[in-house]
Short mmCIF file of C-alpha atoms in Angstrom, two decimals:
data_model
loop_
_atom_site.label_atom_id
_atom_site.label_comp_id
_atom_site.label_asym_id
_atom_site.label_seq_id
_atom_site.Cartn_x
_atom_site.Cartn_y
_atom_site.Cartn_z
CA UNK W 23 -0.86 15.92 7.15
CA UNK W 24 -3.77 13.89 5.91
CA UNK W 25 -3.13 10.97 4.44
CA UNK W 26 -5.21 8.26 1.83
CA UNK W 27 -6.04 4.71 2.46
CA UNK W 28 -7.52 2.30 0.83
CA UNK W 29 -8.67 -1.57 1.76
CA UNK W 30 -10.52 -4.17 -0.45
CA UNK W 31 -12.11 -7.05 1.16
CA UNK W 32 -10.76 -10.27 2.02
CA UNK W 33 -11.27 -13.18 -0.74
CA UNK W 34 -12.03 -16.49 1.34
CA UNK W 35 -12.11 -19.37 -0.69
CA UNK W 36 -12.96 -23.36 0.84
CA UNK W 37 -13.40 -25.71 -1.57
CA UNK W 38 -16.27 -25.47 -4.13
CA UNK W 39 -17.11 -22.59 -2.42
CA UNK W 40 -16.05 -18.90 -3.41
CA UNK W 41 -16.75 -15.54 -2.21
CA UNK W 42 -15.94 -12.11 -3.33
CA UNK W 43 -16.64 -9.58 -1.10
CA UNK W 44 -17.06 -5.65 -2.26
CA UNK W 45 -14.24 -3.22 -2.36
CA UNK W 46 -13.77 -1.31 1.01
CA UNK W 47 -12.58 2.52 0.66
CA UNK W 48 -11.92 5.14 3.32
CA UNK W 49 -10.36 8.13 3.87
CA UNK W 50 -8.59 8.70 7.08
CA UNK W 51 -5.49 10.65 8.14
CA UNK W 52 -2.69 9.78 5.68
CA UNK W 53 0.04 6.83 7.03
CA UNK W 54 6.20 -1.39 3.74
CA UNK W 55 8.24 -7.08 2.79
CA UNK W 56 9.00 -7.89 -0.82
CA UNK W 57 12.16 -8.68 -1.92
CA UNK W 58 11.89 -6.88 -4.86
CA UNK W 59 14.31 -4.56 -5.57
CA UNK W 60 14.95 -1.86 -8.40
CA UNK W 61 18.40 0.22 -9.64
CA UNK W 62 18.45 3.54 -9.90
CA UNK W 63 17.92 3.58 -13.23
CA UNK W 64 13.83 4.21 -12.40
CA UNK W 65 14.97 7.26 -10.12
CA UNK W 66 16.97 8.63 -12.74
CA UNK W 67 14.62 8.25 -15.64
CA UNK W 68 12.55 10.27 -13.11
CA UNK W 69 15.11 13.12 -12.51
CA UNK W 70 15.31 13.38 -16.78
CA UNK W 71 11.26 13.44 -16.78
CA UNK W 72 11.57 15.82 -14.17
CA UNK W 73 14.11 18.20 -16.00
CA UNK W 74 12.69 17.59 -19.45
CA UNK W 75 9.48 19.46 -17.87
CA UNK W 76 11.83 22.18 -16.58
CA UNK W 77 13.20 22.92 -19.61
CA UNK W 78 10.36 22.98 -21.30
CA UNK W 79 8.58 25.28 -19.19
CA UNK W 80 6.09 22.31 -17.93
CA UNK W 81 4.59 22.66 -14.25
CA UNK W 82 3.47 19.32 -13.71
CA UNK W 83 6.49 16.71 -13.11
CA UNK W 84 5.78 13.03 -14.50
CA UNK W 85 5.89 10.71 -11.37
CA UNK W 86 8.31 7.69 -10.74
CA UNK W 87 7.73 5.27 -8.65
CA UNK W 88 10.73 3.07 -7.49
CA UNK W 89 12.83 1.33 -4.84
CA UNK W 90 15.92 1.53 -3.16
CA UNK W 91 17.80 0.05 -0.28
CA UNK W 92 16.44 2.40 2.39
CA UNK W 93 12.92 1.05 1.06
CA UNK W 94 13.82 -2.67 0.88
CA UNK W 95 15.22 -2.57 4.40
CA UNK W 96 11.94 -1.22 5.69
CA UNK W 97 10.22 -4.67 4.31
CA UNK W 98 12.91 -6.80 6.02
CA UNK W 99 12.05 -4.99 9.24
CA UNK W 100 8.11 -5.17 9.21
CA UNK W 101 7.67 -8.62 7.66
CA UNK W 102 8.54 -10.54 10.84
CA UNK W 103 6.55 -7.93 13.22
CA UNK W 104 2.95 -7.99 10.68
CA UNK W 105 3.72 -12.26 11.43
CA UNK W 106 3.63 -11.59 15.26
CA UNK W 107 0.80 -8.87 15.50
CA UNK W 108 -1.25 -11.06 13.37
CA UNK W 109 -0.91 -14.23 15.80
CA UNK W 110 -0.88 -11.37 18.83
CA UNK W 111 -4.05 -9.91 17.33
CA UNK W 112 -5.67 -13.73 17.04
CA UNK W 113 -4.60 -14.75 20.91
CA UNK W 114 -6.03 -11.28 22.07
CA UNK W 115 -9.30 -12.41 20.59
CA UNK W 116 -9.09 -16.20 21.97
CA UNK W 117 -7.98 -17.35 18.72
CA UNK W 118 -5.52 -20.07 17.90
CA UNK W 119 -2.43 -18.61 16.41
CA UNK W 120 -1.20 -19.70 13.10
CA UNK W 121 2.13 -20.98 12.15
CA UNK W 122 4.38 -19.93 9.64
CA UNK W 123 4.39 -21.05 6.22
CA UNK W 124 6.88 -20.43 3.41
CA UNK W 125 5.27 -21.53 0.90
CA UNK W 126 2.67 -19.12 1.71
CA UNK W 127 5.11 -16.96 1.99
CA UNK W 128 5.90 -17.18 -1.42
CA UNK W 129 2.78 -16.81 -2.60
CA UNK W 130 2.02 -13.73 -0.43
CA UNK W 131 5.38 -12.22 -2.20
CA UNK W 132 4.72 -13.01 -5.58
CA UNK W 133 1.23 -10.67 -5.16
CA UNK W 134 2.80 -7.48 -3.48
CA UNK W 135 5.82 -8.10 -6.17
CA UNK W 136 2.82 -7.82 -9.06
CA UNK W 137 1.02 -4.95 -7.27
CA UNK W 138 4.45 -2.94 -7.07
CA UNK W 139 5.55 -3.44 -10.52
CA UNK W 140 2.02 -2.81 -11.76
CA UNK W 141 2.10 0.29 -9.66
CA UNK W 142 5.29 1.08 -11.72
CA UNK W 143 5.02 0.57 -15.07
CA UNK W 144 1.22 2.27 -14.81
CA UNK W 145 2.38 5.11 -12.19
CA UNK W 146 -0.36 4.54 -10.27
CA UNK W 147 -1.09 2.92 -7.30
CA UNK W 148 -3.60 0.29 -7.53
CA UNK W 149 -4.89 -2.40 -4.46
CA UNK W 150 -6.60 -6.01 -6.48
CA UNK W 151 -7.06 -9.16 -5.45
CA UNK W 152 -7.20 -10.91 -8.82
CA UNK W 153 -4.15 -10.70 -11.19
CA UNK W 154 -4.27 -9.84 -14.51
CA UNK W 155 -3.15 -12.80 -16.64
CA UNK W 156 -1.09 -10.09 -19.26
CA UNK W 157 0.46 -8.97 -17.21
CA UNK W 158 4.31 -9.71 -17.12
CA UNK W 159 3.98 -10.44 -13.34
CA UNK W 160 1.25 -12.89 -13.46
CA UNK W 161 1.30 -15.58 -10.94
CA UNK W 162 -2.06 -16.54 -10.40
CA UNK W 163 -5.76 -15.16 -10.80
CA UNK W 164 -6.71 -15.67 -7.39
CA UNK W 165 -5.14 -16.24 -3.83
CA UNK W 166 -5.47 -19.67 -3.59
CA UNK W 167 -4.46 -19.97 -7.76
CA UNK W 168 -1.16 -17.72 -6.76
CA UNK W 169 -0.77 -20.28 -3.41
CA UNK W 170 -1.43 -23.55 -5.68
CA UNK W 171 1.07 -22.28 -8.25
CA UNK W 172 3.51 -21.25 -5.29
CA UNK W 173 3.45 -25.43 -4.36
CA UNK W 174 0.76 -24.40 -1.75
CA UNK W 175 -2.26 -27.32 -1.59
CA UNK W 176 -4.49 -24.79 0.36
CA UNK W 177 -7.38 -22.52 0.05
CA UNK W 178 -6.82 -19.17 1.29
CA UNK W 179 -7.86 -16.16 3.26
CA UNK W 180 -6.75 -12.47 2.30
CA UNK W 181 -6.29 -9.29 3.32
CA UNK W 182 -4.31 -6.91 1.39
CA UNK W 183 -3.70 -2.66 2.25
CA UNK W 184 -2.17 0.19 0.33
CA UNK W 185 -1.43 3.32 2.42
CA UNK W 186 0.91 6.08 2.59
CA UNK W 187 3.71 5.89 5.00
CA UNK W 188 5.13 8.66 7.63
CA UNK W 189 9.05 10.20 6.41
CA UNK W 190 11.79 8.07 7.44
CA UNK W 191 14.53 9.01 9.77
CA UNK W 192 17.39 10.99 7.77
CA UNK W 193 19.49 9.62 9.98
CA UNK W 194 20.73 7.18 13.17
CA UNK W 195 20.94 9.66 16.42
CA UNK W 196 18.47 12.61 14.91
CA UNK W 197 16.41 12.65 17.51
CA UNK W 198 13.40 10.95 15.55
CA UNK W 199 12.33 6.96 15.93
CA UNK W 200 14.70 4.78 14.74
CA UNK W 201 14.06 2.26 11.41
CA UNK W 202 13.59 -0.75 13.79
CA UNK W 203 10.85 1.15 16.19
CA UNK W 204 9.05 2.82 12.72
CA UNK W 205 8.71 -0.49 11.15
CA UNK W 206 7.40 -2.09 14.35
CA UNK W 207 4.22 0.86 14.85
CA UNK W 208 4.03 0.48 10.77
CA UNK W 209 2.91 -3.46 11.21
CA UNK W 210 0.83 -2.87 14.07
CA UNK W 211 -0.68 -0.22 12.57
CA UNK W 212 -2.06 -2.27 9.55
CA UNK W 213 -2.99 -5.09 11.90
CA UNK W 214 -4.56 -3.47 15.33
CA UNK W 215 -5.66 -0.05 13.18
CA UNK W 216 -6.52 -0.81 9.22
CA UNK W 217 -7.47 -4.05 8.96
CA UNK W 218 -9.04 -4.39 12.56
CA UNK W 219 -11.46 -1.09 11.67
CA UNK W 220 -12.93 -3.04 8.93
CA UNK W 221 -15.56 -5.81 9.43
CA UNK W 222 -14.23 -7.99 6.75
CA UNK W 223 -11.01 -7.71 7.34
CA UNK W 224 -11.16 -8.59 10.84
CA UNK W 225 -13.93 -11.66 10.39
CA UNK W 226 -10.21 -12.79 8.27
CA UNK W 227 -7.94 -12.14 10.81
CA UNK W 228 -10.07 -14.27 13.36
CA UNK W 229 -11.14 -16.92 10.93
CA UNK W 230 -10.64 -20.34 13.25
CA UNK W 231 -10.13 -22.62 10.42
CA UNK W 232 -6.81 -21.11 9.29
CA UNK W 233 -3.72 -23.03 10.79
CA UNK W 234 -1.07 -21.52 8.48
CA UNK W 235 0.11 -17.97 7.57
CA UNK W 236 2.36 -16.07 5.27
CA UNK W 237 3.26 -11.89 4.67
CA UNK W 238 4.35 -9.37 2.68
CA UNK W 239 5.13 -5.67 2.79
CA UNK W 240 6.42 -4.06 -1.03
CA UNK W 241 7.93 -0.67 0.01
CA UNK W 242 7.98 2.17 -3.26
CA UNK W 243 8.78 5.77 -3.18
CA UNK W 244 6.97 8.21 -5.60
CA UNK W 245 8.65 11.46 -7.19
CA UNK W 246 6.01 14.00 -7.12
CA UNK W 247 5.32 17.57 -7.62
CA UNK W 248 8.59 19.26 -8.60
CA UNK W 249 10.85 15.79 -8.18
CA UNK W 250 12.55 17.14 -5.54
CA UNK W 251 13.48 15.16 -2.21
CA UNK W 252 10.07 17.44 -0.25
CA UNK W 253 7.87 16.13 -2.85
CA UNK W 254 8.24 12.42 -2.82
CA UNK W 255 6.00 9.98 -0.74
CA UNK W 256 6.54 6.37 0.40
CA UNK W 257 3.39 3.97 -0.15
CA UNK W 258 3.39 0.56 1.46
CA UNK W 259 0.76 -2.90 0.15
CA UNK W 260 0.67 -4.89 3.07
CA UNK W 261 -0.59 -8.97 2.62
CA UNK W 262 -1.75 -11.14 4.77
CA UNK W 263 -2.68 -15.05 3.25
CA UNK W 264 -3.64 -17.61 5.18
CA UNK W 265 -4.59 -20.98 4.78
CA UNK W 266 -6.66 -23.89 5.82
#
């Protein structure tokens, strides 16, 4: 079934020297690494909105968005493949490949940690660049402000996604991919796919300045529709930084 995705331009920052690039939005057929990780007390506020609008005769069910384990073992599983088709995607192009930093990392996690709570307090999902200093989750305006306050000395090079993923398995030996071979065609699907399709994006990915590189994947589910199991969707943000 068709599916939404939407990109926004890399940032690239060197010093004295900063350029914002326009947003990037398409629509293409319909298709998770923070550590971040939520009770169940969002899915069950979600079940009460949900049966409040039953009771009440309502049509229209008040989305949740939330995570769980099945969602936070998805972003253990892509983080280290979106590291190794990014370097894979660099030496395909005679590119050096970058090494891995945790400090970047960090900084990389902090962003997709803001975008997903954002996401969940506002129920809506929403792809920046630039953090809104309110905002509870605030860690920096910028990419290389979020990697300077992470203990990062670098200027850096984005790329950040938000896209819809496919169901999960329902279970080991159903006949369907398992979690390990999903997450694996998720991360090169945002590297060799999304992010290589747009012009930006992939003038990032091939940048030969960078040395350094961190990830991220946040992972939420969203109740929909009537709140039951059919109607919910998983959405993935996907991060790449990388540094100088």
């Amino acid at each position: 079934m068709p599916e939404a995705i939407f990109l926004i331009m890399h940032y690239l920052y060197i010093p004295f020297l900063a350029i914002q690039s326009i947003f990037f939005m398409a629509i293409v057929p319909p298709a998770p690494f923070s550590s971040m990780g939520v009770s169940g007390e969002n899915l069950q506020a979600g079940v009460r909105l949900a049966t409040d609008c039953m009771v009440k005769g309502q049509t229209a069910i008040p989305p949740a968005i939330y995570q769980d384990a099945e969602t936070r073992l998805m972003e253990k599983l892509i983080g280290p493949w979106l590291l190794i088709y990014t370097n894979q995607y660099r030496k395909e192009n005679g590119v050096d490949t970058l090494l891995y930093d945790a400090c970047l990392q960090k900084a990389a996690a902090n962003h997709t940690n803001y975008l997903y709570n954002e996401a969940r307090v506002t129920n809506q999902f929403t792809l920046v660049h630039q953090q809104t200093q309110a905002s509870k989750w605030f860690t920096g305006k910028s990419p290389s402000d979020r990697a300077l306050a992470a203990g990062c000395k670098k200027y850096c090079g984005e790329n950040a996604l938000y896209t819809s993923l496919p169901t999960l398995p329902p279970k080991p030996g159903s006949g369907q991919v398992s979690l390990e071979a999903l997450a694996k065609k998720i991360a090169h699907n945002m590297v060799f796919e999304r992010w290589h399709k747009s012009s930006g994006h992939r003038a990032n990915m091939l940048t030969k300045g960078y040395t350094t590189l961190g990830v991220s994947v946040a992972i939420a589910k969203q109740i929909t529709g009537t709140g039951d199991e059919s109607s919910r969707r998983m959405v993935a943000f996907g991060l790449q930084l990388m540094a100088y």
